[in-house]
XYZ file of C-alpha atoms in Angstrom:
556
model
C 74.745 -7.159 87.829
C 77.750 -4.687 88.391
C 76.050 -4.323 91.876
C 76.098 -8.081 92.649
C 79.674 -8.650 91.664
C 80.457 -5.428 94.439
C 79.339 -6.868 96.999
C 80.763 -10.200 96.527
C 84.235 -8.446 96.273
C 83.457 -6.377 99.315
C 82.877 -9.608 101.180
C 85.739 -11.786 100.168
C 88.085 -8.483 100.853
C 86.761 -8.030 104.275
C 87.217 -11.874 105.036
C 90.917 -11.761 103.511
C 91.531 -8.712 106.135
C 89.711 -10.088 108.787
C 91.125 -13.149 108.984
C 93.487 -14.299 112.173
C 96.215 -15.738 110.320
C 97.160 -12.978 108.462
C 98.077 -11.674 112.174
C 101.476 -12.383 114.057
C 101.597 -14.571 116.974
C 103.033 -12.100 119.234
C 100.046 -9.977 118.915
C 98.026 -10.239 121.941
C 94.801 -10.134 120.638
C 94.778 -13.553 118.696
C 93.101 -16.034 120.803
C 95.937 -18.367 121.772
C 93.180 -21.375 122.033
C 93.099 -23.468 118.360
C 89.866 -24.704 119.294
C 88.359 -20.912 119.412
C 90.493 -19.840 115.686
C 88.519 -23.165 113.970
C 84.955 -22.266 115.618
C 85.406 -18.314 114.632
C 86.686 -19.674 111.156
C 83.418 -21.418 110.887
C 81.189 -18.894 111.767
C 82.960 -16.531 109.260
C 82.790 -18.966 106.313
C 78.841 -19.908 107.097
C 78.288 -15.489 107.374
C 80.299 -15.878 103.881
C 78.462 -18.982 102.274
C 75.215 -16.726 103.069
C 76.146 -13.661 101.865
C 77.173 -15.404 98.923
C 73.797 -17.177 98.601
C 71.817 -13.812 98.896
C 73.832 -12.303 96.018
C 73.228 -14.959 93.971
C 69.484 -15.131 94.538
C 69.146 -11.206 94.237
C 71.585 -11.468 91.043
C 68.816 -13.873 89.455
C 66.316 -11.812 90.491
C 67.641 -8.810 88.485
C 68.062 -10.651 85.466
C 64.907 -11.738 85.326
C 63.444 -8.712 85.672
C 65.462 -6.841 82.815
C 64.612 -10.489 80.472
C 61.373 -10.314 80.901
C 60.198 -7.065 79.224
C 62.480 -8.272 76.566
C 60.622 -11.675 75.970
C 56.812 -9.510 76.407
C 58.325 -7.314 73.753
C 58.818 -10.688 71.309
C 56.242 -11.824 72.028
C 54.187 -8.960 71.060
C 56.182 -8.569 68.073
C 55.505 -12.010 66.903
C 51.611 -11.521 67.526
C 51.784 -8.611 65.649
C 53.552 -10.200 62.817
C 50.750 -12.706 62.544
C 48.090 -11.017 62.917
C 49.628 -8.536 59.881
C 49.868 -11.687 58.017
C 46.477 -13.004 58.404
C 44.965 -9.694 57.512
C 46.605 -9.669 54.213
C 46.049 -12.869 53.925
C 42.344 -12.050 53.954
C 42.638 -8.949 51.973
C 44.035 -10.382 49.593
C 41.438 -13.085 48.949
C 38.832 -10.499 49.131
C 40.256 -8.549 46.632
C 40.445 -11.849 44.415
C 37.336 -12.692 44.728
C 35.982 -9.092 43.907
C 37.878 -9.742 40.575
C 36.616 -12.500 40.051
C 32.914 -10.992 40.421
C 33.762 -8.417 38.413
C 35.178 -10.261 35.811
C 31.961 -12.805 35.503
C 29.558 -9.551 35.075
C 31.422 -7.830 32.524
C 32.499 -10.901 30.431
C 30.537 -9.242 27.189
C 33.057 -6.791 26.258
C 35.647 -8.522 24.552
C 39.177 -8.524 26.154
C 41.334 -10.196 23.627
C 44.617 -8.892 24.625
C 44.654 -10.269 27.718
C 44.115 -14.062 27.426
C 43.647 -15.627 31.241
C 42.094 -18.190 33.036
C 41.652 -20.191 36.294
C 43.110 -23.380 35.077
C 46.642 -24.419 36.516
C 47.106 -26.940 34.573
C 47.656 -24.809 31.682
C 51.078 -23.589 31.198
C 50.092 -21.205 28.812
C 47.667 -18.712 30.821
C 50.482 -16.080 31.604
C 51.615 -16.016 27.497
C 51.096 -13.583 25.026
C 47.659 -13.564 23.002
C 47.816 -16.746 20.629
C 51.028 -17.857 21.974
C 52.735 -15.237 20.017
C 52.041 -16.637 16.745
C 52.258 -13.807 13.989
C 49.606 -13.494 11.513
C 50.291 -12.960 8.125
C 50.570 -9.404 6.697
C 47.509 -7.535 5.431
C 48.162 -7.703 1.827
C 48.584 -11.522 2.270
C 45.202 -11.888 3.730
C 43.640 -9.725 1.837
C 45.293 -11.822 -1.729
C 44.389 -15.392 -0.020
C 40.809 -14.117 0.346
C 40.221 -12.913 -2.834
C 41.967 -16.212 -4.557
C 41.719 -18.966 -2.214
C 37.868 -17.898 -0.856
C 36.337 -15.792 -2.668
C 36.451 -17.731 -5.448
C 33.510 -20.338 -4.670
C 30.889 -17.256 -3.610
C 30.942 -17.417 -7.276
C 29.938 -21.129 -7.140
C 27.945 -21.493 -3.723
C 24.836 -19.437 -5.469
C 24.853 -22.254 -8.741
C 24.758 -24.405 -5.913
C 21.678 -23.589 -3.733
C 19.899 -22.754 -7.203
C 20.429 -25.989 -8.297
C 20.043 -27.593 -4.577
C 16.992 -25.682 -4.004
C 15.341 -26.428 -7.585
C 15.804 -30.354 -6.368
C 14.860 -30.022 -2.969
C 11.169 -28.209 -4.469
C 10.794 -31.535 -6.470
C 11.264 -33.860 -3.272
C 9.104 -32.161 -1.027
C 5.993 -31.805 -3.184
C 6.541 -35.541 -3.889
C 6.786 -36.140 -0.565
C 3.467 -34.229 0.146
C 1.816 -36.450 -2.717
C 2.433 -39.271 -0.410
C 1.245 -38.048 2.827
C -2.632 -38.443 3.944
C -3.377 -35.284 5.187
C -6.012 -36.567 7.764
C -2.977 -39.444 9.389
C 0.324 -38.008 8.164
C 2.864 -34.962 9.310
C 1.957 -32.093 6.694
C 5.420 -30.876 5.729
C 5.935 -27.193 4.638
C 8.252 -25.103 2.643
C 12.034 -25.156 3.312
C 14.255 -22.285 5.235
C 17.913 -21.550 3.937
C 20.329 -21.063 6.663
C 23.944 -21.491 7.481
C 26.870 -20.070 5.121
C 25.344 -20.525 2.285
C 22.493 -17.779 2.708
C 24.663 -15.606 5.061
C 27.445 -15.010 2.207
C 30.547 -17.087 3.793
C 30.949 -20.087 2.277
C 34.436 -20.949 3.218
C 35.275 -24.524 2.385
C 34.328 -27.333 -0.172
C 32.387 -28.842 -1.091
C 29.828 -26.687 -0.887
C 27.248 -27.285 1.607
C 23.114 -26.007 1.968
C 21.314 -26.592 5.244
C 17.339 -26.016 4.514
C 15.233 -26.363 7.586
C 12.255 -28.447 6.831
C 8.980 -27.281 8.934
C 6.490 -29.599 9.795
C 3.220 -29.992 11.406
C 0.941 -32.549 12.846
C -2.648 -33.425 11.024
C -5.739 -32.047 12.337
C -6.849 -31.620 15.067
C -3.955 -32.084 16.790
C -1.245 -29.336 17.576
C 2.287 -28.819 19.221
C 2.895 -27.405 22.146
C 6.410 -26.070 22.843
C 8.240 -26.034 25.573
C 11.246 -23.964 26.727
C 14.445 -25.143 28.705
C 16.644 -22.599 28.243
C 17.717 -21.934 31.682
C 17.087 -22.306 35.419
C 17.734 -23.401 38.496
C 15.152 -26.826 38.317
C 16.224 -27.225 34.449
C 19.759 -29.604 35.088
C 22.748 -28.521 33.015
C 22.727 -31.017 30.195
C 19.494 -29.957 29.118
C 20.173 -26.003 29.512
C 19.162 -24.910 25.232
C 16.697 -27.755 24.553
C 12.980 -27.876 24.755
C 9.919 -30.390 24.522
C 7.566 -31.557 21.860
C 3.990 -32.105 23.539
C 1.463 -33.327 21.215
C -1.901 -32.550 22.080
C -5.464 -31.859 20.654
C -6.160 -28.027 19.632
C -8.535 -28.062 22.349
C -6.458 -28.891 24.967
C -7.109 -32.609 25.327
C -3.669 -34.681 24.895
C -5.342 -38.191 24.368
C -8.063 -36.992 22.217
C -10.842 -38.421 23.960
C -14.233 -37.391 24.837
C -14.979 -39.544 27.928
C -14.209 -35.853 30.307
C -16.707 -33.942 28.016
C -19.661 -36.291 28.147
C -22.163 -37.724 30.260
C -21.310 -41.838 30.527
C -24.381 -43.919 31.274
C -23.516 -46.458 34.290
C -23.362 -49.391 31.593
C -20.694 -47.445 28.952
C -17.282 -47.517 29.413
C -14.363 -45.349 27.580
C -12.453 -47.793 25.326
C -9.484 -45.678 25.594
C -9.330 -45.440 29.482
C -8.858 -48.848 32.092
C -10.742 -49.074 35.142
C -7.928 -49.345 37.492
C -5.605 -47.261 35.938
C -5.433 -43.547 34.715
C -4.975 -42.064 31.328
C -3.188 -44.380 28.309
C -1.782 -43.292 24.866
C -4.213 -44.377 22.384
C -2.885 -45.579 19.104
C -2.894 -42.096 17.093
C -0.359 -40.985 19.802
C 1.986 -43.912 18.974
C 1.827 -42.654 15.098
C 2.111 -38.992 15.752
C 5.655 -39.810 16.500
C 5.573 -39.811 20.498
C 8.055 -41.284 22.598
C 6.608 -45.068 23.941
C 4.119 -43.832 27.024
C 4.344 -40.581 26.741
C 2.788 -37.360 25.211
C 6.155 -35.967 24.017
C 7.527 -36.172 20.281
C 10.034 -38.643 19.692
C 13.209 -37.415 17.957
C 14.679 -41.036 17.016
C 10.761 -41.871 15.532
C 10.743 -38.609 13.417
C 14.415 -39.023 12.205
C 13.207 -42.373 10.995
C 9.803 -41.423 9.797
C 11.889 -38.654 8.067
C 14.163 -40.807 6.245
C 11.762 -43.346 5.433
C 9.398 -40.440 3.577
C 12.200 -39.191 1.802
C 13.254 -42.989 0.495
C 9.715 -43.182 -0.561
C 9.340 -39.630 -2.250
C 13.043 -39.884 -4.378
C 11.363 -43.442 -5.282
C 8.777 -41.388 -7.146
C 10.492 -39.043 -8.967
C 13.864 -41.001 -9.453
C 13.198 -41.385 -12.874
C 13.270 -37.847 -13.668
C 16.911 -37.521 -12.972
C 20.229 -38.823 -14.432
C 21.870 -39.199 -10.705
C 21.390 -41.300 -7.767
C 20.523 -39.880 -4.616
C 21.804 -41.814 -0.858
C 22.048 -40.778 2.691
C 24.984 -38.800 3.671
C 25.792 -39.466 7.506
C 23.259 -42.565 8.735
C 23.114 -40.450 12.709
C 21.942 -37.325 10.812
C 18.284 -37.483 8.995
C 18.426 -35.696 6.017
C 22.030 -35.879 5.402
C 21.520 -36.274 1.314
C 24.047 -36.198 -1.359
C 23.586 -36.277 -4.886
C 25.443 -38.460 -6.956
C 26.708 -37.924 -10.692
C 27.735 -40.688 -12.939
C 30.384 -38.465 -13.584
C 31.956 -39.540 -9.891
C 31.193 -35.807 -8.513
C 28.538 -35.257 -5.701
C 26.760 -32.294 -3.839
C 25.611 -33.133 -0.226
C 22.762 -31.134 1.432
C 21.550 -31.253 4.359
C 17.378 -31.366 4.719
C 16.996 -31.051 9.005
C 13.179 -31.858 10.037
C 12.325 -29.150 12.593
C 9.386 -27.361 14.056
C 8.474 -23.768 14.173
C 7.547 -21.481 17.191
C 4.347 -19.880 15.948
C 4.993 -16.853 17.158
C 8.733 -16.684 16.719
C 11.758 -18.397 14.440
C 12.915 -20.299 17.009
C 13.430 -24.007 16.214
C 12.852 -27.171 17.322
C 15.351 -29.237 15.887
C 15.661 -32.893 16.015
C 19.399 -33.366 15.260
C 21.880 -30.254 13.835
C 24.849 -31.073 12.561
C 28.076 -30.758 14.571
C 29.000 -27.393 12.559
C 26.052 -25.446 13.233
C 25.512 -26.662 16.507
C 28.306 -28.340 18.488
C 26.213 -30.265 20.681
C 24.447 -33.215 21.067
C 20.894 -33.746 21.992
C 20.526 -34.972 25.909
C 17.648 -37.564 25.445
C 14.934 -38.688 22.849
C 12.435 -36.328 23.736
C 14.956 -33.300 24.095
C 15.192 -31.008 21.140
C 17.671 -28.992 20.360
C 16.671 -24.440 19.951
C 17.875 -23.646 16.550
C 17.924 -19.716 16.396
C 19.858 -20.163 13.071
C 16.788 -17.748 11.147
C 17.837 -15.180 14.208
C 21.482 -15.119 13.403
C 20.996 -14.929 9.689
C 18.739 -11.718 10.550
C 21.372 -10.253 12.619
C 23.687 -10.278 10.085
C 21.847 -9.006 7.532
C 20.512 -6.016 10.005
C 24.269 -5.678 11.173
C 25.915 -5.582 7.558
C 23.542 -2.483 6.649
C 25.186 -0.348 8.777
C 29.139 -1.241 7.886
C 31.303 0.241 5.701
C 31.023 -0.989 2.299
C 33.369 -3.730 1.708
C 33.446 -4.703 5.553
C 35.741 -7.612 6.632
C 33.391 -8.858 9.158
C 32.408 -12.107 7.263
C 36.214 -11.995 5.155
C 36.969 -12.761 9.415
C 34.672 -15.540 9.561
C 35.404 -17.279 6.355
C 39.405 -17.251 6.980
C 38.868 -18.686 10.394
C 36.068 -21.061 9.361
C 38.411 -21.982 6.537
C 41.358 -22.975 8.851
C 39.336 -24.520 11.179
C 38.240 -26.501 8.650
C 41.867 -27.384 6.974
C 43.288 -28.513 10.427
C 39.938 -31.024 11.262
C 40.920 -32.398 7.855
C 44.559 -32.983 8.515
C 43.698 -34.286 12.509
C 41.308 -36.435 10.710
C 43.814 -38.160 8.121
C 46.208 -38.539 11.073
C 43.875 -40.787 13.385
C 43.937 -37.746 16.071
C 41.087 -37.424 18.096
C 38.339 -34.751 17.567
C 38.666 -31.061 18.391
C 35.395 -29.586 20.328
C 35.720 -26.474 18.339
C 33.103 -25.988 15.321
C 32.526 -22.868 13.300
C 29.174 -22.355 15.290
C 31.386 -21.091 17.631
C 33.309 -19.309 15.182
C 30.279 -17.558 14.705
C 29.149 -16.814 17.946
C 32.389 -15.086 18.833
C 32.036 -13.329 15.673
C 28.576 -11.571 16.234
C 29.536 -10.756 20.065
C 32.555 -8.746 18.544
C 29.956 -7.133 16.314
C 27.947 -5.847 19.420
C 30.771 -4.605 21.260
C 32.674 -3.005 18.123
C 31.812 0.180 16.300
C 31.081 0.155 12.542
C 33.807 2.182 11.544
C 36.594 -0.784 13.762
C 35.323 -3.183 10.483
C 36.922 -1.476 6.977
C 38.352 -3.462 4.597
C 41.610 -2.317 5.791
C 41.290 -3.661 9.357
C 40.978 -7.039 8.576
C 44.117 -8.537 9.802
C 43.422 -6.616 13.099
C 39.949 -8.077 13.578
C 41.139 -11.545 12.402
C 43.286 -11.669 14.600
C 40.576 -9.803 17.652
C 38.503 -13.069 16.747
C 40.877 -15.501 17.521
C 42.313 -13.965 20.524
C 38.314 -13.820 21.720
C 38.181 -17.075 20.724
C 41.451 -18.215 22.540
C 40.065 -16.592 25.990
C 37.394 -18.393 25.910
C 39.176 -21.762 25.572
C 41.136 -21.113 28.292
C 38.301 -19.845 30.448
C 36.131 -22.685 29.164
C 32.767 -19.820 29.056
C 31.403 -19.125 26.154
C 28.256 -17.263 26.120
C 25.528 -18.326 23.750
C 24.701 -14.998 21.738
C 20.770 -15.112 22.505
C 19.635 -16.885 25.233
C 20.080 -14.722 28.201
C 21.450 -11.289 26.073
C 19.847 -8.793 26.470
C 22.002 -6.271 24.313
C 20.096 -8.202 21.552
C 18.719 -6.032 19.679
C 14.603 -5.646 19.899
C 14.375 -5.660 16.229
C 14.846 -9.326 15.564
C 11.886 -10.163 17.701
C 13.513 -12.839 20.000
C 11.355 -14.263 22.419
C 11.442 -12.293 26.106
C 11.624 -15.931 27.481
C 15.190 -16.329 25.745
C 16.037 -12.702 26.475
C 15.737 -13.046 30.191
C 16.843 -16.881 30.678
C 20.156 -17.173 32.071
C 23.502 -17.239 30.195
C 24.136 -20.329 28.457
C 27.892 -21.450 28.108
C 28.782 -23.383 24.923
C 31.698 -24.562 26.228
C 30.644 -26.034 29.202
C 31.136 -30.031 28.212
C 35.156 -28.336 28.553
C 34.729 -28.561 32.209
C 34.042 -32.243 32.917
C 35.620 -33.646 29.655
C 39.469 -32.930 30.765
C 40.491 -35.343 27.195
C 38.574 -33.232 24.571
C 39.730 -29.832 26.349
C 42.937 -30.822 25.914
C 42.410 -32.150 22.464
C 40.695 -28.889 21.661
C 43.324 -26.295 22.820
C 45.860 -28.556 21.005
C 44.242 -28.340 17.755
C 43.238 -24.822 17.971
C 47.424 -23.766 18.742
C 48.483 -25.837 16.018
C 45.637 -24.279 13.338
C 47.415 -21.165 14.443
C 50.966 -22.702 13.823
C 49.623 -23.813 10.461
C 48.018 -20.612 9.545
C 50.364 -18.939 7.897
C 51.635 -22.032 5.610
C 48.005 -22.569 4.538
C 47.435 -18.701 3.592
C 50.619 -18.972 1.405
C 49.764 -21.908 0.183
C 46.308 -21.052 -1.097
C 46.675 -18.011 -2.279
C 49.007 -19.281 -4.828
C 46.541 -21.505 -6.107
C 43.464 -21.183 -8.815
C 40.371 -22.807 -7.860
C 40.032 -26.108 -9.492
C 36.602 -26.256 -9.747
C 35.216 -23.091 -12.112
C 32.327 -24.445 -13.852
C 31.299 -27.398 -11.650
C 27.946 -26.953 -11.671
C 27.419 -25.875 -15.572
C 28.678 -28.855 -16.675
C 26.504 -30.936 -14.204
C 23.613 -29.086 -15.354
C 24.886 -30.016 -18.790
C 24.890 -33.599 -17.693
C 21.623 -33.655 -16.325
């Protein structure tokens, strides 16, 4: 550039000097001719005008040399920036989604102090555990438990006596009634629930006695498991099927495939055209219409109806009435006193694995279960005799006086308090029963150590419970504690079938049902705002009821 503008000066100096005017007249060697000054003038100013021209061009050409290494080196810069960016970019979601691997194999250990989630509509995911709602002190739950719980323990074993003494009575009427050669032969009744596990936490009082039954000779059930998989859909992932069939392996009972047929005989159970038809036992072994598979809406009726008829028989044995609890749940009972008081009980038809206690249950209710069977011929897997084993096998080796069940019955207790209130104010229902309650429960007793569970820790592991529980809201996964655990352990005999299935999330209807998510987390935030007004509340107060059941027996 400093070159260029030399040159140009060098020029226009050189035509300044060189120019004839700048000479006097009198010197001799200025053309005296005006015609020869103007043509010379000319030529110097078209020498000029290109000279000038060059410099420019070669000026241009300099600059654009020294720009363009600049604008390479952008360039490159840019690209380099980008491509930085992108690489992050995809570092970073490969670290994310290594997390997230990671974080879907080891979901067993419990992580309560660091509640999270993938849901952004949740404004909550980043906040402390529970929100940062304080539980009360220890001495205060320790004092509620032992006045506002403990006091019906006291009670609850009057009550399945007296429940159980009843239920004997109903059940061999009941048999009285049934031909053994046409009818369901109905055995001997299993206590489960909080009753027989020692955590009764609410009133009134409530027994759930599974009722096994069988079908008449020679006809058997055959059981079938869909606990997982990938051809078993979703909504039917912890249910199985009821196939009736002969104990010989013949469904329809017919002998037409084991004989010889003359030309001129013909099966009456069998068409010409068509294949195989349910004969009429089918129809009253409780089958769904056209098909080989038991019926749950048929034995909920034939249920109900056999209990009508056996309370019919012995009714005048009593001084109470006896009616149907809940009309969508057979068995649903309740005991009536003149005196105005009641005790409901819950008898649940189900049938036994033969070589397991696993369940087939035709309708649970919404405490022990939480779920809702998927069709008529689905039945729900009740591993209810499992759990009750666990915790008996578990409790041996605690500490004496363990708070593992004091946990349970505190957080069964206000889950139960705020349904009630939610209930009186028209709110809609919370998804969250005290099956899963439980289920958190036990998978905090296989991942803590016997001594985490003294008496003394029982704020600590209260409030371990409900942070477990409040991760799993906002995750919406829940595992089921059986099917598809294997840190089971051996000793409770679960089937290897349910040991190796695949994980089964209780809390999957959360996924697709946005409204009773919502509804859930809701209520289970404000049981925690209410907690410690209802634990200062109750332990102030005596339990009302002290001798409920001597004076009914007094009555009866």
């Amino acid at each position: 550039m400093a070159l260029g503008l030399f040159r140009v000066c060098l020029v226009v100096v050189t035509a300044i000097v060189n120019h004839p005017l700048l000479f006097p007249r009198e010197n001799a060697t200025v053309p005296e001719n005006d015609q020869e000054i103007i043509r010379k003038m000319q030529a110097h100013e078209e020498k000029m005008q290109l000279e000038r021209l060059r410099l420019e061009e070669e000026e241009a050409r300099t600059a654009t040399e020294k720009e363009a290494p600049e604008q390479v080196a952008e360039e490159g810069q840019q690209q380099q920036e980008t491509l930085a960016l992108n690489l992050w970019t995809t570092l970073c979601m490969i670290l994310f989604l290594i997390i997230e691997v990671w974080r879907q194999d080891h979901h067993d250990g419990p992580l309560p102090e660091c509640p999270g989630g993938d849901e952004d509509e949740l404004p909550l995911l980043g906040s402390a555990p529970l929100r940062g709602v304080t539980l009360p002190s220890q001495a205060m739950l320790g004092h509620f438990h032992e006045h506002g719980i403990r006091g019906t323990m006291a009670d609850a074993a009057r009550t399945r006596e007296f429940v159980e003494g009843f239920v004997d009575d109903l059940l061999g009427a009941l048999r009285s009634l049934c031909h053994r050669d046409t009818d369901m032969e109905v055995e001997d009744f299993i206590g489960v629930g909080s009753m027989y596990e020692n955590w009764p936490a609410d009133r009134p009082l409530l027994c759930h006695l599974l009722v096994p039954f069988t079908p008449p000779e020679p006809y058997r059930f055959h059981l079938e498991l869909c606990c997982s998989g990938r051809s078993v859909p979703l909504d039917r992932q912890g249910y199985g099927q009821v196939k009736v069939g002969r104990a010989d392996g013949d469904p329809l009972g017919c002998i037409c495939g084991k004989t010889k047929l003359g030309e001129d005989m013909l099966c009456l159970l069998h068409a010409k055209q068509s294949g195989a038809q349910p004969c009429r036992e089918m129809e009253d072994l409780l089958c769904a219409p056209e098909s080989p598979y038991l019926d749950t809406m048929r034995v909920m009726k034939w249920f109900q109806t056999a209990l009508t008829k056996a309370w019919q028989r012995i009714a005048h044995k009593f001084d109470f009435d006896l009616a149907f609890g809940q009309l969508d749940t057979p068995g649903s009972l309740k005991i009536m006193f003149r005196s105005g008081k009641a005790i409901p009980f819950n008898l649940i038809p189900v049938i036994q694995s033969d070589s397991s206690d696993l369940h087939f249950v035709s309708h649970l209710p919404r405490e022990l279960s939480g779920e809702t069977p998927a069709s008529s011929t689905d039945w729900l897997l009740s591993f209810a005799v499992y759990e009750q084993h666990f915790l008996r096998i578990t409790s041996k080796g605690l500490p004496e006086g363990a708070c593992h069940l004091s946990c349970l019955q505190i957080a069964s207790f206000l889950l139960s308090k705020q349904s009630g209130m939610e209930g009186a104010c028209g709110l809609g229902a919370s998804g969250l029963s005290t099956y899963h309650l439980k289920t958190a429960l036990m998978h905090l007793l296989l991942s803590r150590k016997a001594s985490d569970w003294k008496a003394a820790q029982l704020r600590s592991r209260l409030q371990e419970l409900l942070c477990f529980l409040e991760k799993s809201l906002l995750e919406k996964k829940l595992l089921h504690f059986f099917v598809g655990n294997r840190k089971v352990p051996e000793a409770l005999g679960l089937p290897e079938a349910v040991r190796r299935a695949e994980p089964l999330n209780l809390f999957r209807p959360f996924v697709l049902q946005r409204g009773l998510y919502r509804r859930t987390v809701d209520s289970f935030y404000k049981m925690l705002e209410n907690a410690p007004t209802l634990v200062s509340e109750y332990s102030l107060r005596v339990p009302s009821s002290q001798a409920s059941l001597s004076t009914k027996a007094v009555i009866l």
